[in-house]
Short mmCIF file of C-alpha atoms in Angstrom, two decimals:
data_model
loop_
_atom_site.label_atom_id
_atom_site.label_comp_id
_atom_site.label_asym_id
_atom_site.label_seq_id
_atom_site.Cartn_x
_atom_site.Cartn_y
_atom_site.Cartn_z
CA MET A 15 77.30 107.10 93.68
CA TYR A 16 75.52 104.41 95.95
CA LEU A 17 73.77 101.69 93.51
CA PHE A 18 71.24 99.09 94.79
CA LYS A 19 70.80 100.72 98.38
CA GLU A 20 67.05 100.49 98.68
CA SER A 21 67.67 96.69 97.31
CA VAL A 22 70.24 95.66 99.44
CA GLU A 23 68.65 97.20 102.78
CA ALA A 24 65.41 95.25 101.57
CA ILE A 25 66.98 91.89 101.16
CA ILE A 26 69.00 91.98 104.27
CA PRO A 27 66.32 90.35 106.44
CA LYS A 28 66.28 87.28 103.92
CA VAL A 29 70.02 86.99 103.85
CA LYS A 30 70.03 86.57 107.70
CA GLU A 31 67.27 84.17 107.50
CA TRP A 32 69.48 82.17 104.84
CA ARG A 33 72.30 82.43 106.80
CA ARG A 34 70.63 81.24 109.69
CA HIS A 35 69.40 78.33 108.20
CA LEU A 36 73.10 77.50 106.83
CA HIS A 37 74.81 77.88 109.74
CA GLN A 38 72.10 75.12 111.73
CA TYR A 39 72.86 72.63 108.83
CA PRO A 40 76.22 72.80 107.99
CA GLU A 41 78.40 70.45 105.60
CA LEU A 42 81.60 69.26 105.12
CA SER A 43 83.92 69.95 102.02
CA PHE A 44 82.32 67.89 98.92
CA GLU A 45 79.42 66.80 100.78
CA GLU A 46 77.39 69.89 100.69
CA PHE A 47 74.48 68.52 99.01
CA GLU A 48 71.78 69.88 100.90
CA THR A 49 73.58 73.35 101.18
CA THR A 50 73.33 73.44 97.09
CA GLU A 51 69.58 72.60 96.84
CA TYR A 52 68.87 74.86 99.43
CA ILE A 53 70.45 77.65 97.36
CA ILE A 54 68.76 76.42 94.33
CA ASP A 55 65.23 76.51 96.22
CA GLN A 56 65.75 80.31 96.58
CA ILE A 57 66.57 81.24 93.01
CA LYS A 58 64.42 78.28 90.85
CA ASP A 59 61.68 80.94 90.50
CA PHE A 60 63.80 83.49 88.83
CA THR A 61 63.22 83.87 85.09
CA ASP A 62 66.28 85.37 82.69
CA ILE A 63 68.69 83.33 85.02
CA THR A 64 70.39 80.28 84.16
CA TYR A 65 72.35 77.86 86.52
CA GLU A 66 74.16 74.49 86.66
CA ARG A 67 75.89 72.30 88.53
CA LEU A 68 79.34 71.92 87.08
CA ALA A 69 80.92 69.95 90.13
CA GLU A 70 78.88 67.36 92.55
CA THR A 71 78.03 70.08 95.00
CA GLY A 72 77.78 74.09 94.73
CA VAL A 73 76.15 75.84 91.96
CA VAL A 74 77.01 78.51 89.34
CA VAL A 75 74.19 80.83 88.52
CA ARG A 76 74.39 83.54 85.34
CA LEU A 77 72.40 86.46 85.19
CA ASN A 78 71.93 88.68 81.99
CA GLY A 79 71.51 92.10 82.01
CA SER A 80 69.19 93.62 79.29
CA LYS A 81 72.15 94.29 76.56
CA PRO A 82 75.50 92.95 76.19
CA GLY A 83 78.62 94.15 78.18
CA PRO A 84 81.35 93.19 80.18
CA VAL A 85 81.06 89.48 82.28
CA ILE A 86 81.92 89.98 86.26
CA ALA A 87 81.91 86.83 88.39
CA LEU A 88 81.62 87.07 92.15
CA ARG A 89 82.08 83.67 94.50
CA ALA A 90 81.10 82.60 97.79
CA ASP A 91 82.59 79.05 99.36
CA ILE A 92 79.83 76.68 101.19
CA ASP A 93 81.71 74.24 103.18
CA ALA A 94 81.76 74.02 106.74
CA LEU A 95 84.40 72.54 109.45
CA PRO A 96 84.70 69.42 111.03
CA MET A 97 84.14 70.88 114.84
CA THR A 98 81.69 71.13 117.57
CA GLU A 99 80.27 74.33 117.89
CA ARG A 100 80.41 76.25 121.15
CA SER A 101 79.39 80.13 119.94
CA GLY A 102 76.34 80.14 122.15
CA VAL A 103 74.12 81.26 119.21
CA SER A 104 70.44 80.48 119.58
CA PHE A 105 71.02 78.87 115.91
CA SER A 106 73.66 76.81 116.56
CA SER A 107 74.68 73.67 114.55
CA LYS A 108 72.35 70.81 114.33
CA ASN A 109 75.02 69.00 112.64
CA GLU A 110 77.18 67.35 115.33
CA GLY A 111 80.54 67.89 114.68
CA VAL A 112 80.37 70.23 112.14
CA MET A 113 80.33 74.00 112.25
CA HIS A 114 80.76 77.20 109.96
CA ALA A 115 83.62 78.50 111.86
CA CYS A 116 84.86 80.19 108.78
CA GLY A 117 81.60 82.39 107.89
CA HIS A 118 80.75 80.27 104.67
CA ASP A 119 77.53 80.40 105.73
CA SER A 120 77.34 83.89 105.46
CA HIS A 121 79.49 84.39 102.32
CA ALA A 122 76.80 81.93 100.61
CA ALA A 123 73.71 83.96 102.17
CA MET A 124 75.37 87.15 101.19
CA LEU A 125 75.74 85.99 97.39
CA LEU A 126 72.31 85.14 97.01
CA GLY A 127 71.62 88.50 98.29
CA ALA A 128 73.94 90.24 96.02
CA LEU A 129 71.96 88.13 93.37
CA TYR A 130 68.32 89.28 94.37
CA ALA A 131 69.46 92.87 94.34
CA LEU A 132 70.53 92.76 90.81
CA TYR A 133 67.86 90.35 89.58
CA GLU A 134 65.81 93.48 90.70
CA HIS A 135 67.46 95.61 88.31
CA ARG A 136 68.39 93.47 85.79
CA LYS A 137 66.62 95.36 83.04
CA GLU A 138 68.61 98.47 83.77
CA LEU A 139 72.04 96.21 83.50
CA GLU A 140 74.14 95.50 80.76
CA GLY A 141 76.62 92.65 80.55
CA SER A 142 76.43 89.36 82.90
CA PHE A 143 77.27 88.31 86.21
CA VAL A 144 78.20 85.10 86.98
CA PHE A 145 77.66 83.97 90.88
CA ILE A 146 79.70 80.97 91.82
CA PHE A 147 78.52 79.15 94.94
CA GLN A 148 81.87 76.90 95.31
CA ALA A 149 82.22 73.66 97.24
CA ALA A 150 85.47 72.79 99.13
CA GLU A 151 87.35 75.60 99.83
CA GLU A 152 88.45 74.38 103.17
CA VAL A 153 90.39 71.10 102.06
CA PHE A 154 92.82 70.64 99.17
CA PRO A 155 92.28 70.48 96.03
CA GLY A 156 89.46 72.42 96.89
CA GLY A 157 86.30 73.34 94.59
CA ALA A 158 87.83 76.11 92.76
CA LYS A 159 90.38 74.16 90.62
CA GLU A 160 87.61 71.85 89.27
CA LEU A 161 85.42 74.46 87.94
CA VAL A 162 88.31 76.26 86.38
CA GLU A 163 89.44 73.29 84.71
CA LYS A 164 85.74 73.13 83.06
CA GLY A 165 85.83 76.46 81.73
CA ILE A 166 84.05 78.68 84.36
CA MET A 167 86.04 81.52 83.81
CA ASP A 168 86.22 81.45 80.27
CA GLY A 169 84.34 84.78 78.79
CA VAL A 170 85.09 86.39 82.29
CA ASP A 171 86.69 89.95 82.43
CA ALA A 172 87.03 90.23 85.91
CA ILE A 173 86.29 88.27 89.61
CA ILE A 174 85.01 89.47 92.89
CA GLY A 175 85.58 87.42 95.99
CA GLN A 176 85.13 88.40 99.65
CA HIS A 177 85.77 86.84 103.32
CA THR A 178 84.80 87.84 107.14
CA GLY A 179 87.53 89.24 108.93
CA PRO A 180 86.80 88.91 112.55
CA LYS A 181 90.11 91.45 113.58
CA ILE A 182 88.39 94.44 111.46
CA LYS A 183 85.37 96.41 112.89
CA VAL A 184 81.80 96.08 110.98
CA GLY A 185 81.61 98.89 108.44
CA HIS A 186 85.42 98.14 107.19
CA ILE A 187 86.98 96.25 104.78
CA ALA A 188 90.73 95.09 104.13
CA THR A 189 92.63 94.43 101.19
CA ARG A 190 95.75 95.07 99.23
CA PRO A 191 96.97 95.06 95.50
CA GLY A 192 99.61 92.07 94.88
CA TYR A 193 99.97 89.24 97.02
CA ILE A 194 97.54 89.14 99.63
CA MET A 195 97.86 85.17 100.65
CA ALA A 196 100.34 82.65 100.24
CA ASN A 197 101.48 79.47 98.54
CA SER A 198 100.30 76.79 101.10
CA ASP A 199 101.84 73.44 101.15
CA ARG A 200 102.76 70.63 103.58
CA PHE A 201 105.56 68.15 103.94
CA GLU A 202 106.25 64.53 105.21
CA VAL A 203 109.38 62.88 106.33
CA THR A 204 109.45 59.50 107.45
CA VAL A 205 112.76 58.43 109.04
CA VAL A 206 113.32 54.66 108.19
CA GLY A 207 115.38 53.22 111.09
CA ARG A 208 115.32 49.69 112.56
CA GLY A 209 113.47 48.81 115.93
CA GLY A 210 114.11 46.79 118.47
CA HIS A 211 113.83 46.41 122.40
CA GLY A 212 114.38 49.79 124.65
CA SER A 213 117.08 48.05 126.59
CA SER A 214 119.36 47.50 123.42
CA PRO A 215 119.36 50.58 121.58
CA GLN A 216 122.99 49.64 120.22
CA ALA A 217 121.09 46.63 118.13
CA CYS A 218 118.75 49.21 116.54
CA LEU A 219 118.66 51.97 114.23
CA ASP A 220 116.46 54.60 116.57
CA PRO A 221 114.90 57.02 114.45
CA ILE A 222 113.49 59.18 117.12
CA PRO A 223 116.92 61.38 117.92
CA VAL A 224 117.25 61.75 114.15
CA GLY A 225 114.04 62.96 113.77
CA ALA A 226 114.61 65.31 116.53
CA GLN A 227 117.76 66.65 114.80
CA ILE A 228 115.81 66.87 111.65
CA VAL A 229 113.15 69.22 113.20
CA THR A 230 115.94 71.41 114.74
CA ALA A 231 117.80 71.76 111.55
CA LEU A 232 114.74 72.60 109.60
CA GLN A 233 114.50 75.98 111.55
CA ASP A 234 117.82 77.07 109.81
CA ILE A 235 116.32 76.68 106.02
CA VAL A 236 114.25 80.36 106.70
CA ALA A 237 116.70 81.95 109.20
CA ARG A 238 119.89 81.36 106.84
CA HIS A 239 118.62 80.83 103.18
CA VAL A 240 115.66 83.16 102.90
CA PRO A 241 116.23 86.93 102.24
CA ALA A 242 114.69 88.65 105.72
CA GLN A 243 112.80 90.96 103.73
CA GLU A 244 110.89 87.89 102.25
CA SER A 245 108.09 86.35 103.95
CA CYS A 246 108.22 82.85 104.70
CA VAL A 247 107.15 80.24 107.18
CA LEU A 248 108.20 76.66 108.04
CA SER A 249 106.12 74.96 110.81
CA VAL A 250 106.48 71.60 112.19
CA THR A 251 103.40 70.68 113.30
CA GLN A 252 103.41 66.95 114.03
CA PHE A 253 106.02 64.21 115.39
CA ASN A 254 105.12 60.90 115.63
CA SER A 255 106.61 57.49 116.49
CA GLY A 256 106.25 54.55 118.44
CA THR A 257 103.54 52.92 120.54
CA VAL A 258 105.16 51.02 123.53
CA TYR A 259 107.40 52.54 126.12
CA ASN A 260 110.19 49.85 126.06
CA VAL A 261 110.35 49.18 122.09
CA ILE A 262 112.35 51.51 119.78
CA PRO A 263 110.35 52.14 116.41
CA ASP A 264 110.96 51.35 113.29
CA THR A 265 110.26 54.88 111.95
CA ALA A 266 109.56 58.59 112.99
CA VAL A 267 107.52 60.98 110.77
CA ILE A 268 107.52 64.24 110.65
CA LYS A 269 104.73 66.47 109.24
CA GLY A 270 104.33 70.09 108.57
CA THR A 271 103.54 73.25 106.53
CA VAL A 272 105.46 75.70 104.50
CA ARG A 273 103.84 79.11 103.53
CA THR A 274 106.23 81.09 100.47
CA TYR A 275 105.04 83.74 98.14
CA SER A 276 107.61 83.43 95.70
CA THR A 277 107.92 80.37 93.24
CA GLU A 278 111.69 80.45 93.76
CA ASN A 279 111.11 80.27 97.63
CA ARG A 280 108.84 77.66 97.34
CA GLU A 281 111.09 75.41 95.13
CA LEU A 282 114.11 76.15 97.79
CA MET A 283 111.69 74.90 100.65
CA GLU A 284 110.74 71.76 98.99
CA LYS A 285 114.75 70.95 97.88
CA MET A 286 116.07 71.80 101.18
CA ILE A 287 113.81 69.95 103.37
CA LYS A 288 114.58 66.96 101.43
CA GLN A 289 118.49 67.74 101.59
CA ILE A 290 118.53 68.45 105.63
CA ALA A 291 116.37 65.05 106.19
CA GLU A 292 118.68 63.14 104.05
CA LYS A 293 121.74 64.20 105.65
CA TYR A 294 120.92 63.60 109.04
CA ALA A 295 119.32 60.05 108.25
CA ALA A 296 122.39 59.02 106.31
CA ALA A 297 124.98 60.50 109.27
CA SER A 298 122.97 57.58 111.28
CA ASP A 299 122.70 54.83 108.46
CA MET A 300 119.23 55.40 108.03
CA THR A 301 117.32 56.36 105.05
CA ILE A 302 114.06 59.03 105.00
CA GLU A 303 110.67 58.53 102.59
CA TYR A 304 109.74 62.36 101.82
CA GLU A 305 106.65 63.97 100.25
CA PHE A 306 106.51 67.58 99.95
CA ARG A 307 102.49 68.16 98.48
CA ARG A 308 101.83 71.43 96.67
CA GLY A 309 98.53 72.94 98.10
CA TYR A 310 96.77 76.27 96.91
CA ASP A 311 99.04 78.73 95.07
CA ASN A 312 99.46 82.42 96.12
CA MET A 313 96.66 84.56 95.53
CA CYS A 314 97.78 87.94 94.02
CA ASN A 315 95.05 90.66 93.37
CA SER A 316 95.25 92.90 90.76
CA ASP A 317 96.25 96.17 91.39
CA THR A 318 93.88 98.34 89.01
CA TYR A 319 90.81 96.56 90.21
CA THR A 320 91.38 96.51 93.97
CA LYS A 321 92.26 99.92 94.02
CA ALA A 322 89.01 100.34 92.11
CA LEU A 323 87.27 98.16 94.92
CA MET A 324 89.02 100.21 97.96
CA GLU A 325 87.93 103.45 96.10
CA VAL A 326 83.99 101.97 95.94
CA ALA A 327 84.33 101.21 99.71
CA ASP A 328 85.38 104.92 100.39
CA GLU A 329 82.97 106.53 98.28
CA LEU A 330 80.08 104.55 99.90
CA TYR A 331 81.12 104.42 103.47
CA GLY A 332 83.11 107.68 104.14
CA SER A 333 87.17 107.69 103.64
CA GLY A 334 89.30 105.17 105.63
CA THR A 335 86.51 102.25 105.21
CA ALA A 336 88.76 100.53 102.91
CA GLU A 337 92.17 99.39 105.00
CA LEU A 338 95.36 98.40 103.36
CA MET A 339 96.29 95.36 104.94
CA ALA A 340 99.41 93.04 105.25
CA PRO A 341 99.98 90.33 103.25
CA GLY A 342 98.67 86.95 104.66
CA LEU A 343 100.15 83.69 105.12
CA GLY A 344 96.84 81.87 104.75
CA GLY A 345 96.14 79.52 102.05
CA GLU A 346 92.64 80.24 99.86
CA ASP A 347 91.58 78.42 96.62
CA PHE A 348 90.55 81.76 95.13
CA SER A 349 93.80 82.03 93.50
CA TYR A 350 93.03 80.14 90.51
CA TYR A 351 90.60 82.21 89.52
CA LEU A 352 92.91 85.08 89.78
CA GLN A 353 95.18 83.10 87.67
CA LYS A 354 92.55 83.45 84.89
CA VAL A 355 91.52 86.57 85.41
CA PRO A 356 92.06 90.09 87.05
CA GLY A 357 90.35 90.80 90.40
CA CYS A 358 90.37 91.61 93.76
CA PHE A 359 89.72 89.75 97.17
CA TYR A 360 88.83 91.44 100.50
CA PHE A 361 88.03 90.94 103.73
CA PHE A 362 84.59 92.53 105.21
CA GLY A 363 84.61 93.28 108.85
CA ILE A 364 82.72 91.09 111.39
CA GLY A 365 84.13 92.25 114.47
CA ASN A 366 82.10 93.90 117.42
CA LYS A 367 83.16 93.42 121.22
CA GLU A 368 79.86 94.13 122.42
CA LEU A 369 78.49 91.07 120.72
CA ASP A 370 81.26 89.00 121.38
CA CYS A 371 82.55 88.84 118.02
CA VAL A 372 85.83 88.43 118.45
CA TYR A 373 87.17 84.94 117.98
CA PRO A 374 89.43 84.19 114.95
CA THR A 375 87.82 82.01 111.92
CA HIS A 376 88.11 78.17 113.13
CA SER A 377 87.57 78.95 116.57
CA THR A 378 84.50 76.59 118.10
CA LYS A 379 83.34 79.92 119.42
CA PHE A 380 83.40 82.02 116.15
CA ARG A 381 80.47 84.33 115.79
CA ILE A 382 79.49 87.27 113.30
CA ASP A 383 77.93 90.36 113.44
CA GLU A 384 75.41 90.29 111.07
CA ASP A 385 75.41 94.29 110.70
CA SER A 386 78.01 93.69 108.45
CA PHE A 387 76.05 91.79 105.99
CA SER A 388 74.52 95.19 104.09
CA VAL A 389 78.23 96.79 103.87
CA GLY A 390 79.53 93.45 102.35
CA ILE A 391 77.10 93.32 99.89
CA SER A 392 76.78 96.93 98.61
CA ILE A 393 80.44 96.97 98.06
CA MET A 394 80.45 93.92 96.59
CA LEU A 395 77.49 95.06 94.28
CA ASN A 396 78.93 98.70 93.40
CA ALA A 397 82.06 97.23 93.02
CA ALA A 398 80.88 95.05 89.83
CA ILE A 399 79.90 97.70 88.15
CA ARG A 400 82.89 99.50 88.62
CA PHE A 401 84.71 96.47 87.30
CA GLN A 402 82.61 96.61 84.30
CA LYS A 403 83.39 100.21 83.44
CA LEU A 404 86.97 98.84 84.03
CA ALA A 405 86.72 96.19 81.88
CA LYS A 406 85.41 98.18 78.78
CA LYS A 407 88.27 100.64 78.92
CA GLU A 408 90.67 97.45 78.77
CA ALA A 409 89.13 96.08 75.88
#
């Protein structure tokens, strides 16, 4: 049964208006003050809702139905990226050097649309719905962790999150039960040598060749220590040393990222990066400084709730609407919510070659086909009602 169809169709023009406004005025992580006020302005005259700012930016809205029942949370992130937009759309960013290149403007606008649609039917609903307009997904430690620590998931039975999917055609979604995103960590190794004149390397402890050996040796961790059937990535993304052509520097700094699913592989990577760096440095009478910074934890969808959401999508738009995706190695702080309650995170298709909506997220040319909005909102709303039924059965 397709619930809220007329309400969703009626609100789409407003969703597009909201999204385009947010797109023109993007704000960086933890700086989303005007974005937060704009969202509040759209709901401040509503009765039968409450809203609060649990963090400095972002807002949490609660809508109660006419009788008690399960509580379902729906989340959208609202922050932008430090990028200069080159998408060519008529409503491009007016904030120089800041761009909504990951679709968080659409996430926020669509969640507002979902709130409006449910608000219209509030007298027919049971239970409650918590709408989380969350700050700072793009930078660690992210905005979700603070909200969870402040009890945002207390009393919530299940949660739904969605994200733009540039590789997915409009009208389709993609998700999977189990691991859908990875542990997202970073490391930094500083090789400490002894600098001097470039003409006298014998009087120095040159950290550059040792750093190069470490970079090469790190690639053996995944190849030789992680089972072939387990996904794991180690990428060295920075190698910096020296400032002058004729001076051997004191240090060389290696930075990179590690993506894993299991706790065991995460701990293995942390330990072995240090061991390898220490070994090569010691062989040349040098030392290292080491930092392994754990970022977002892996994200694991509930089997039951993910199956239910995929069924809802196929019921609404036909068999095959919901595609089973492979696990991704990106990071997402939605993982903190899923550590507390079951739920599903999915990607909704925004791809359309005719409209040049083909660029990946975090591209300066990133575009969204706005025809995707009605599909995303409808699936989110109907899945929320289905989740309430599941929560009742599990109670």
